[in-house]
Each structure stands twice: as C-alpha cells, then as structure tokens.
C-alpha cells in the first residue's frame, strides 16, 4: 500500500513536469486585450482611475435613461483636469482645442453597450460628455467628466493583432464606408483622413424611416426619434486611426457626425456628413 502511494506521487510529479515542459516549449499565447469599462448614467461616469497604455478595448455601458456617449481626450502634458475645467469655464473654444481627441464609444441608447479598440498612450485623460439637454445645458456641466491616468505598461504584453473587416474613412465632410457591409459582428478600422476632427455615429432606422426623416429630426427634434442610437466612434484627431466594433442586424442604417464645424459651428451632418446604408 505504502509503495503504491509513492508510485502515484512519482507519477504525479512526472506528469506535472511533462506538462510544464509542454507549456514552456510552445510560444506564449496571445493575451486578450485589457478592457476599460465605462458606465454612464445621469449625470456621471464610472471609470477606473488608471489603466496601462497599449491596445485596449474601451466599452461603454449605458445604465441611464437617456442616450450617452464617452468621449476620451488626452490632456497636454502638465495640464491638470482641474486646470482644463477652469479653462472650459473661461474660454470654451480654447479648452476644446487644448486636448487630443482619441475617440471612444459613440452615442448609445439606454441599456446598450458599445466597444471600440484604442491604442492608449501614457498621460492624463478625460472621459467627457459633449451631449446637450433640450435647454442647451451640456451634460459636462452636470458632472459628466471624469479623469483617468494612462500609465506606462509594467510588461510588454503580447496582444492579439486587430483584424478588421473594412475601413471607414472620415473626410471633410463625408464618409467612405466599407464596401458591402454584411450582418453580424464586425470590426471597422476608423481613419481620420481630414483636416478637422470627426466621429462616426451609427443610427438604426425604425421601420419605414429614411435619411430625410433623420435629417428632419436632427434639425428639429420633435417627438420620438426615427432611429435607435446604436453607438459608433467618438471624435478623433486628424491623422489618427482606431477600431469600431459593431454587431449589425439586417435593416436600414444612417451614419453621421455631430462635431461642430471649425469655421461656422454648424454640425458636420448639416455640411453633408450623413449617409445611409443597408444591411441585407
Ligand atoms: Cu465630422
């Protein structure tokens, strides 16, 4: 009996040794991307205080009763979040120009979730809302701004490469969408090829509604929206690119950009940056 126990113990040691060898001999598997989860409600964001730099899935969960987005912006070196908020009160155009827009999950109806993939650089960041209420008060002024720190990574993580199903180009003032957009989960690379900052919001149209109904509602919001705010990708600085994850059902969609024009202040959709597409 005693010998049998020893034999079992020996076999166990050999098995552990062999399995250890097998793991050590094969290349390290790719890690899934780290996730930065942002939860939005009226009128606050819940977001971790710090995250390591590098490719990151940034997810927005709308736990509120109104549509919300999560604009991520990197502050210039040496500027504190308090200093930026002070500048925002004294000179809003200067505050808006002071930061680098790195994207983020786009405008999303309650109960929905949107993921984007960003390559975060070290520095102090803000998650901030540029949505306005019906009286013209920005959600930012109601508390929807939260700083977080992106720190240098402790180890060089080997992460999955990002495979995209197509590219969307943001231009002054139009979109070039991926050709032949199909149903199901997909990843679009978003590239700002323009001179101004841009975003791409994705709207799923209600049955029987079209682009003209969307334009009419955007210009004069009245009654129920003829669409669902499905998310999208927030404003990104010219020359930068990132990734937008979508899971599309068959139907009619509109993409649009709400960023105000640098010269006139008119929203980009009023300058032509709005387009429909069909998923079969
Ligand atoms: Cu735009």
GROMACS .gro file of C-alpha atoms and ligand atoms in nm:
model
  281
    1UNK     CA    1   0.000   0.000   0.000
    2UNK     CA    2   0.273   0.238   0.101
    3UNK     CA    3   0.466   0.168  -0.221
    4UNK     CA    4   0.156   0.231  -0.430
    5UNK     CA    5   0.116   0.575  -0.272
    6UNK     CA    6   0.477   0.655  -0.354
    7UNK     CA    7   0.429   0.534  -0.709
    8UNK     CA    8   0.123   0.756  -0.753
    9UNK     CA    9   0.313   1.053  -0.613
   10UNK     CA   10   0.601   0.986  -0.850
   11UNK     CA   11   0.365   0.961  -1.150
   12UNK     CA   12   0.203   1.290  -1.047
   13UNK     CA   13   0.542   1.462  -1.028
   14UNK     CA   14   0.639   1.325  -1.370
   15UNK     CA   15   0.304   1.436  -1.518
   16UNK     CA   16   0.343   1.788  -1.376
   17UNK     CA   17   0.699   1.804  -1.505
   18UNK     CA   18   0.594   1.694  -1.855
   19UNK     CA   19   0.302   1.938  -1.872
   20UNK     CA   20   0.534   2.216  -1.753
   21UNK     CA   21   0.777   2.126  -2.032
   22UNK     CA   22   0.497   2.130  -2.290
   23UNK     CA   23   0.389   2.482  -2.191
   24UNK     CA   24   0.745   2.611  -2.182
   25UNK     CA   25   0.826   2.465  -2.525
   26UNK     CA   26   0.535   2.632  -2.711
   27UNK     CA   27   0.522   3.008  -2.780
   28UNK     CA   28   0.328   3.221  -2.528
   29UNK     CA   29  -0.037   3.251  -2.639
   30UNK     CA   30  -0.170   3.597  -2.733
   31UNK     CA   31  -0.347   3.769  -2.445
   32UNK     CA   32  -0.700   3.909  -2.489
   33UNK     CA   33  -0.699   4.289  -2.486
   34UNK     CA   34  -0.734   4.459  -2.148
   35UNK     CA   35  -1.071   4.629  -2.104
   36UNK     CA   36  -1.155   4.978  -1.981
   37UNK     CA   37  -1.522   4.968  -1.877
   38UNK     CA   38  -1.710   5.299  -1.862
   39UNK     CA   39  -2.059   5.304  -1.712
   40UNK     CA   40  -2.275   5.610  -1.782
   41UNK     CA   41  -2.591   5.734  -1.612
   42UNK     CA   42  -2.747   6.074  -1.534
   43UNK     CA   43  -2.512   6.257  -1.492
   44UNK     CA   44  -2.192   6.073  -1.410
   45UNK     CA   45  -1.932   5.830  -1.544
   46UNK     CA   46  -1.792   5.535  -1.355
   47UNK     CA   47  -1.442   5.457  -1.487
   48UNK     CA   48  -1.126   5.308  -1.327
   49UNK     CA   49  -0.869   5.565  -1.204
   50UNK     CA   50  -0.583   5.417  -1.406
   51UNK     CA   51  -0.502   5.172  -1.684
   52UNK     CA   52  -0.182   5.065  -1.859
   53UNK     CA   53  -0.101   5.207  -2.202
   54UNK     CA   54  -0.143   4.999  -2.518
   55UNK     CA   55  -0.420   4.838  -2.720
   56UNK     CA   56  -0.734   4.842  -2.504
   57UNK     CA   57  -1.100   4.752  -2.551
   58UNK     CA   58  -1.293   5.057  -2.430
   59UNK     CA   59  -1.654   4.961  -2.352
   60UNK     CA   60  -1.946   5.190  -2.269
   61UNK     CA   61  -2.250   5.055  -2.086
   62UNK     CA   62  -2.542   5.296  -2.071
   63UNK     CA   63  -2.712   5.238  -1.738
   64UNK     CA   64  -2.910   5.561  -1.754
   65UNK     CA   65  -3.243   5.665  -1.901
   66UNK     CA   66  -3.104   5.900  -2.167
   67UNK     CA   67  -2.861   5.846  -2.456
   68UNK     CA   68  -2.493   5.885  -2.357
   69UNK     CA   69  -2.152   5.874  -2.521
   70UNK     CA   70  -1.798   5.856  -2.381
   71UNK     CA   71  -1.553   6.095  -2.547
   72UNK     CA   72  -1.193   6.019  -2.448
   73UNK     CA   73  -0.943   6.304  -2.465
   74UNK     CA   74  -0.576   6.324  -2.365
   75UNK     CA   75  -0.468   6.639  -2.180
   76UNK     CA   76  -0.144   6.813  -2.282
   77UNK     CA   77   0.149   6.728  -2.054
   78UNK     CA   78   0.139   6.935  -1.736
   79UNK     CA   79  -0.231   7.031  -1.761
   80UNK     CA   80  -0.441   6.900  -1.472
   81UNK     CA   81  -0.809   6.807  -1.509
   82UNK     CA   82  -0.893   7.098  -1.274
   83UNK     CA   83  -0.700   7.341  -1.497
   84UNK     CA   84  -0.884   7.211  -1.804
   85UNK     CA   85  -1.224   7.252  -1.635
   86UNK     CA   86  -1.126   7.607  -1.536
   87UNK     CA   87  -1.030   7.681  -1.897
   88UNK     CA   88  -1.362   7.530  -2.011
   89UNK     CA   89  -1.549   7.786  -1.797
   90UNK     CA   90  -1.336   8.084  -1.902
   91UNK     CA   91  -1.272   8.007  -2.268
   92UNK     CA   92  -1.457   7.701  -2.405
   93UNK     CA   93  -1.303   7.715  -2.758
   94UNK     CA   94  -0.951   7.716  -2.605
   95UNK     CA   95  -1.040   7.420  -2.380
   96UNK     CA   96  -1.184   7.228  -2.675
   97UNK     CA   97  -0.866   7.292  -2.877
   98UNK     CA   98  -0.628   7.208  -2.590
   99UNK     CA   99  -0.683   6.830  -2.588
  100UNK     CA  100  -0.613   6.541  -2.826
  101UNK     CA  101  -0.929   6.352  -2.919
  102UNK     CA  102  -0.864   5.978  -2.910
  103UNK     CA  103  -1.217   5.853  -2.985
  104UNK     CA  104  -1.438   5.646  -2.757
  105UNK     CA  105  -1.775   5.468  -2.768
  106UNK     CA  106  -2.038   5.675  -2.953
  107UNK     CA  107  -2.388   5.791  -2.861
  108UNK     CA  108  -2.580   5.495  -2.724
  109UNK     CA  109  -2.942   5.445  -2.617
  110UNK     CA  110  -3.018   5.319  -2.262
  111UNK     CA  111  -2.940   4.955  -2.189
  112UNK     CA  112  -2.695   4.917  -2.479
  113UNK     CA  113  -2.320   4.852  -2.487
  114UNK     CA  114  -2.060   4.974  -2.740
  115UNK     CA  115  -1.697   4.865  -2.769
  116UNK     CA  116  -1.411   5.034  -2.951
  117UNK     CA  117  -1.041   4.946  -2.953
  118UNK     CA  118  -0.793   5.226  -2.880
  119UNK     CA  119  -0.413   5.228  -2.860
  120UNK     CA  120  -0.386   5.440  -2.544
  121UNK     CA  121  -0.073   5.649  -2.485
  122UNK     CA  122   0.053   5.740  -2.137
  123UNK     CA  123  -0.091   6.063  -1.996
  124UNK     CA  124  -0.383   6.215  -1.809
  125UNK     CA  125  -0.711   6.153  -1.991
  126UNK     CA  126  -1.070   6.264  -1.953
  127UNK     CA  127  -1.389   6.081  -2.030
  128UNK     CA  128  -1.625   6.365  -2.107
  129UNK     CA  129  -1.975   6.421  -2.246
  130UNK     CA  130  -2.045   6.678  -2.518
  131UNK     CA  131  -2.418   6.594  -2.522
  132UNK     CA  132  -2.656   6.886  -2.452
  133UNK     CA  133  -3.001   6.871  -2.294
  134UNK     CA  134  -3.311   7.030  -2.452
  135UNK     CA  135  -3.232   7.361  -2.273
  136UNK     CA  136  -2.879   7.367  -2.417
  137UNK     CA  137  -2.703   7.273  -2.091
  138UNK     CA  138  -2.407   7.038  -2.156
  139UNK     CA  139  -2.404   6.713  -1.957
  140UNK     CA  140  -2.041   6.809  -1.886
  141UNK     CA  141  -2.172   7.096  -1.670
  142UNK     CA  142  -2.396   6.849  -1.484
  143UNK     CA  143  -2.098   6.634  -1.381
  144UNK     CA  144  -2.026   6.412  -1.682
  145UNK     CA  145  -1.647   6.448  -1.682
  146UNK     CA  146  -1.405   6.209  -1.511
  147UNK     CA  147  -1.024   6.198  -1.530
  148UNK     CA  148  -0.820   5.878  -1.552
  149UNK     CA  149  -0.450   5.811  -1.584
  150UNK     CA  150  -0.291   5.600  -1.859
  151UNK     CA  151   0.041   5.472  -1.722
  152UNK     CA  152   0.340   5.308  -1.893
  153UNK     CA  153   0.288   4.928  -1.907
  154UNK     CA  154   0.473   4.717  -1.647
  155UNK     CA  155   0.549   4.445  -1.903
  156UNK     CA  156   0.543   4.438  -2.282
  157UNK     CA  157   0.220   4.239  -2.327
  158UNK     CA  158   0.184   4.034  -2.644
  159UNK     CA  159  -0.171   4.112  -2.752
  160UNK     CA  160  -0.394   3.988  -3.030
  161UNK     CA  161  -0.349   4.176  -3.356
  162UNK     CA  162  -0.663   4.368  -3.455
  163UNK     CA  163  -0.825   4.218  -3.763
  164UNK     CA  164  -1.073   4.448  -3.934
  165UNK     CA  165  -1.350   4.366  -4.183
  166UNK     CA  166  -1.319   4.703  -4.355
  167UNK     CA  167  -1.212   5.064  -4.324
  168UNK     CA  168  -1.420   5.378  -4.281
  169UNK     CA  169  -1.252   5.700  -4.388
  170UNK     CA  170  -1.359   6.026  -4.222
  171UNK     CA  171  -1.330   6.318  -4.466
  172UNK     CA  172  -1.421   6.693  -4.466
  173UNK     CA  173  -1.729   6.639  -4.475
  174UNK     CA  174  -1.828   6.287  -4.577
  175UNK     CA  175  -1.767   5.918  -4.507
  176UNK     CA  176  -1.621   5.644  -4.722
  177UNK     CA  177  -1.777   5.329  -4.575
  178UNK     CA  178  -1.654   4.970  -4.613
  179UNK     CA  179  -1.785   4.810  -4.934
  180UNK     CA  180  -2.072   4.559  -4.895
  181UNK     CA  181  -2.149   4.580  -4.523
  182UNK     CA  182  -2.285   4.244  -4.403
  183UNK     CA  183  -2.483   4.137  -4.097
  184UNK     CA  184  -2.325   4.010  -3.776
  185UNK     CA  185  -2.026   4.100  -3.558
  186UNK     CA  186  -1.759   4.303  -3.738
  187UNK     CA  187  -1.469   4.543  -3.682
  188UNK     CA  188  -1.421   4.864  -3.882
  189UNK     CA  189  -1.092   5.049  -3.879
  190UNK     CA  190  -1.176   5.420  -3.842
  191UNK     CA  191  -0.926   5.658  -4.006
  192UNK     CA  192  -0.948   6.037  -3.989
  193UNK     CA  193  -0.809   6.148  -4.327
  194UNK     CA  194  -0.940   6.504  -4.286
  195UNK     CA  195  -0.829   6.845  -4.156
  196UNK     CA  196  -1.095   6.862  -3.882
  197UNK     CA  197  -1.181   6.624  -3.600
  198UNK     CA  198  -1.463   6.383  -3.690
  199UNK     CA  199  -1.668   6.098  -3.549
  200UNK     CA  200  -1.900   5.830  -3.687
  201UNK     CA  201  -2.229   5.770  -3.510
  202UNK     CA  202  -2.437   5.469  -3.615
  203UNK     CA  203  -2.819   5.501  -3.616
  204UNK     CA  204  -3.051   5.206  -3.685
  205UNK     CA  205  -3.364   5.335  -3.854
  206UNK     CA  206  -3.714   5.245  -3.735
  207UNK     CA  207  -3.925   5.052  -3.988
  208UNK     CA  208  -4.027   5.268  -4.284
  209UNK     CA  209  -3.799   5.562  -4.190
  210UNK     CA  210  -3.529   5.706  -4.416
  211UNK     CA  211  -3.242   5.957  -4.427
  212UNK     CA  212  -3.483   6.252  -4.474
  213UNK     CA  213  -3.669   6.158  -4.154
  214UNK     CA  214  -3.336   6.153  -3.968
  215UNK     CA  215  -3.232   6.495  -4.108
  216UNK     CA  216  -3.570   6.645  -4.017
  217UNK     CA  217  -3.543   6.510  -3.661
  218UNK     CA  218  -3.182   6.625  -3.615
  219UNK     CA  219  -3.271   6.978  -3.728
  220UNK     CA  220  -3.591   6.996  -3.520
  221UNK     CA  221  -3.602   6.723  -3.254
  222UNK     CA  222  -3.971   6.666  -3.201
  223UNK     CA  223  -4.142   6.357  -3.058
  224UNK     CA  224  -3.984   6.016  -3.085
  225UNK     CA  225  -3.656   5.973  -3.276
  226UNK     CA  226  -3.700   5.774  -3.601
  227UNK     CA  227  -3.396   5.564  -3.505
  228UNK     CA  228  -3.203   5.387  -3.229
  229UNK     CA  229  -2.868   5.535  -3.122
  230UNK     CA  230  -2.657   5.224  -3.177
  231UNK     CA  231  -2.323   5.373  -3.075
  232UNK     CA  232  -2.033   5.445  -3.306
  233UNK     CA  233  -1.692   5.602  -3.264
  234UNK     CA  234  -1.636   5.939  -3.094
  235UNK     CA  235  -1.432   6.231  -3.223
  236UNK     CA  236  -1.075   6.155  -3.328
  237UNK     CA  237  -0.795   6.398  -3.414
  238UNK     CA  238  -0.686   6.422  -3.784
  239UNK     CA  239  -0.427   6.165  -3.890
  240UNK     CA  240  -0.525   5.914  -3.620
  241UNK     CA  241  -0.697   5.575  -3.655
  242UNK     CA  242  -0.864   5.319  -3.427
  243UNK     CA  243  -1.126   5.043  -3.440
  244UNK     CA  244  -1.506   5.030  -3.403
  245UNK     CA  245  -1.684   4.703  -3.314
  246UNK     CA  246  -2.039   4.655  -3.443
  247UNK     CA  247  -2.293   4.372  -3.447
  248UNK     CA  248  -2.540   4.462  -3.723
  249UNK     CA  249  -2.882   4.310  -3.790
  250UNK     CA  250  -3.035   4.335  -4.137
  251UNK     CA  251  -3.201   4.674  -4.183
  252UNK     CA  252  -3.153   5.039  -4.277
  253UNK     CA  253  -2.884   5.249  -4.109
  254UNK     CA  254  -2.752   5.605  -4.110
  255UNK     CA  255  -2.401   5.720  -4.014
  256UNK     CA  256  -2.347   6.081  -3.912
  257UNK     CA  257  -2.111   6.324  -3.740
  258UNK     CA  258  -2.228   6.578  -3.477
  259UNK     CA  259  -1.895   6.760  -3.440
  260UNK     CA  260  -1.937   7.139  -3.491
  261UNK     CA  261  -1.754   7.283  -3.792
  262UNK     CA  262  -1.437   7.476  -3.707
  263UNK     CA  263  -1.541   7.782  -3.909
  264UNK     CA  264  -1.918   7.808  -3.876
  265UNK     CA  265  -2.001   7.600  -3.571
  266UNK     CA  266  -2.265   7.419  -3.778
  267UNK     CA  267  -2.274   7.045  -3.708
  268UNK     CA  268  -2.093   6.838  -3.971
  269UNK     CA  269  -2.414   6.649  -4.060
  270UNK     CA  270  -2.557   6.981  -4.183
  271UNK     CA  271  -2.248   7.013  -4.407
  272UNK     CA  272  -2.311   6.677  -4.574
  273UNK     CA  273  -2.157   6.435  -4.326
  274UNK     CA  274  -2.455   6.200  -4.313
  275UNK     CA  275  -2.513   5.888  -4.520
  276UNK     CA  276  -2.738   5.581  -4.526
  277UNK     CA  277  -2.650   5.216  -4.582
  278UNK     CA  278  -2.839   4.888  -4.593
  279UNK     CA  279  -2.751   4.559  -4.425
  280UNK     CA  280  -2.907   4.266  -4.613
  281LIG    CU1  281  -1.730   6.540  -3.876
   0.00000   0.00000   0.00000
